[in-house]
């Protein structure tokens, strides 16, 4: 309980983790508008897309253009997901601030989803690190460990395996590591335990928690992670996204609900929640017919709500 | 963090707090089935209804019959809500195990909702206590303090006012006191603080936390309350209920989601979650067209799920 952060960063991953599992193709112009409005609402870190073959994810084919646009917005830290060296080369070329390489701690999920073992991914990270260094690039490399609390294919994933992957990723040259509950298997007790051990291993290089809300525990899990000092979380506007193995289930933690919780708890996020809600309404219009999530948009901010910065002043 | 409970009671309030804000009138036979199935799924405490004038809440007009039925089920602790002495007399006559008297810590909400000041309610509780004692009844009296984290009418409600009400309720003869976030204004930090102080005042007589999920924080708030040793929470199957001042907003913590969280965290609830989900499906059929909540019913239990009792064995 010693290290509850006073400021927390919400990294917006709606344009990547959100849109990749949504049918509606959002035109690039609207994505640019989303990035612009999110930045205006105070978002300082956005994962804008993924450098994967366009044929596998046509929804994200405009990632290079989005990176270029986002990088030009003042103070916006722009990240992308890459599945392999080829994607990483594109991220480096685009001068993304950070590239995230997903690794699945579940051997079965890793083979099914990435067609690689966790060790193969670690080896690929080493190649990515070499390429980054050879290019003299400043793009940071994050290893994102998914299915860290279990997996719908394999079932149990042991904390020791997650931490072994984390150490291997750091050894292979990751600048940052993060942990994701890809399928909503985590609970606050296990989050507290695993994240505390992860912080012990990676220190400040432990970068981010990523919680799906498949079983409604995303915000409770964030609270548990806050208690061990984690101060950066992925979230998606309107909670879009999800897991193909749990159809209809809730997606990610909703950015606007998470921001509300953190600000209510006195933790500064730098976010203007009313602006986020306005953006949410706009995005909801673009995604008509898709399943959206979150609760704050319906209820609105409490009459008594004060942003953390105002409360501290 | 010293007193995290190993067992937690979920008090089902769906038949009262849930149904009272739902249009569909559920026939008594179905309510009896609900109570029977909930009991079979392991629920040991159920608030079956409310002794209010039938004309104001026709949905709950069969409360006496439900109490009689519930009391006959082995080990089922049966409670009702009563707004005043007249209702309390009916609860005592029906031999309910517990009657809950709501008090709104918000002066404005109290006048609007109960047409009494908080002090008037305290005085009524003293009369209820006298009537209970005069009748030689064993019915316990719980003072339930609502709008404890703020209110849509008045705005801020100060913790000191909540605690003053709590002390007054205890002094007036309540056997139990509880705290409710009626409109979803609470956050985990304020829950931890207020509940810790409430426990200091009331000790074991601090009985229950009641969190609406209006802004998605119900489960996170439960986690905060657990950390200060609170081990009983109200919830409603399918999260039904809500606040007339926040139309469309989520209702209560969903029983099935809460049970899943607690069991995942290793806290025994005595509940058979699969049976709860089956009951939820049945109730959902009865409430067709109404807005239901919760997430577990869609996603199902994780492949790796073990009830706390099994995990401890």
XYZ file of C-alpha atoms in Angstrom, chain A residues 1 4 149-157 184-190 192 213-217 219-220 223 227 246-250 257 260-261 264-267 291 293 295-296 298-304, chain B residues 1 4 149-157 184-190 192 213-217 219-220 223 227 246-250 257 260-261 264-267 291 293 295-296 298-304:
102
model
C 0.000 0.000 0.000
C -0.226 4.376 -4.643
C -3.826 -14.996 -15.876
C -4.960 -17.948 -17.917
C -6.236 -18.698 -21.358
C -9.326 -20.157 -22.939
C -7.287 -22.759 -24.821
C -4.716 -23.920 -22.304
C -6.518 -23.016 -19.109
C -4.053 -22.263 -16.351
C -1.010 -20.075 -16.932
C -10.748 -11.621 -18.309
C -9.502 -14.407 -16.046
C -7.741 -12.142 -13.526
C -8.999 -11.136 -10.110
C -7.724 -8.421 -7.770
C -5.820 -10.823 -5.504
C -3.918 -12.435 -8.329
C -1.797 -7.696 -6.743
C -13.572 -6.480 -18.773
C -14.893 -9.830 -19.963
C -16.195 -10.696 -16.499
C -16.638 -7.186 -15.144
C -13.479 -7.013 -13.053
C -11.649 -1.658 -12.812
C -11.285 -3.720 -9.642
C -7.301 -0.838 -8.265
C -1.872 -0.625 -4.825
C -15.660 -14.867 -25.697
C -18.159 -13.518 -28.210
C -20.408 -10.759 -26.925
C -18.329 -10.304 -23.821
C -17.219 -6.871 -22.715
C -14.984 4.955 -16.799
C -13.626 8.768 -13.792
C -12.547 6.209 -11.225
C -12.480 10.353 -8.190
C -9.773 8.580 -6.210
C -7.645 11.702 -6.394
C -5.226 10.461 -9.027
C -21.502 -3.479 -29.119
C -19.508 -0.759 -23.227
C -21.445 3.102 -17.847
C -20.414 6.709 -17.303
C -25.292 7.038 -19.536
C -25.140 8.313 -15.988
C -22.874 11.316 -16.517
C -20.420 12.680 -13.994
C -21.665 13.051 -10.419
C -22.853 16.492 -9.446
C -20.029 16.543 -6.901
C -5.137 -4.668 4.883
C -9.542 -9.263 4.599
C -21.358 9.297 -0.822
C -23.436 12.101 -2.255
C -26.789 12.616 -3.837
C -28.203 13.841 -7.112
C -30.342 16.433 -5.346
C -28.094 17.844 -2.645
C -24.723 17.011 -4.161
C -22.142 16.524 -1.452
C -22.858 14.448 1.640
C -23.073 5.486 -7.726
C -21.036 8.437 -6.451
C -18.572 6.405 -4.389
C -15.018 5.505 -5.327
C -12.658 2.976 -3.744
C -10.669 5.575 -1.784
C -13.710 7.130 -0.173
C -12.075 2.576 2.276
C -23.068 0.214 -10.315
C -24.295 3.430 -11.889
C -20.782 4.406 -12.953
C -19.233 0.960 -13.120
C -17.397 1.037 -9.800
C -17.048 -4.214 -7.699
C -14.026 -1.972 -7.195
C -12.832 -4.595 -2.986
C -9.831 -4.368 2.701
C -30.215 8.119 -13.306
C -32.452 6.500 -15.924
C -30.859 3.741 -17.933
C -27.905 3.545 -15.619
C -26.724 0.225 -14.268
C -20.463 -11.162 -10.993
C -17.395 -14.750 -9.215
C -15.040 -12.014 -8.061
C -11.832 -15.995 -7.555
C -10.168 -13.998 -4.796
C -10.370 -17.039 -2.530
C -13.238 -15.810 -0.385
C -32.604 -3.692 -18.849
C -26.777 -6.009 -16.262
C -21.083 -9.672 -17.593
C -20.445 -13.196 -16.334
C -22.262 -13.854 -21.349
C -18.682 -14.942 -20.855
C -19.245 -17.870 -18.500
C -16.860 -18.980 -15.789
C -13.191 -19.226 -16.733
C -11.967 -22.663 -17.667
C -9.661 -22.452 -14.659
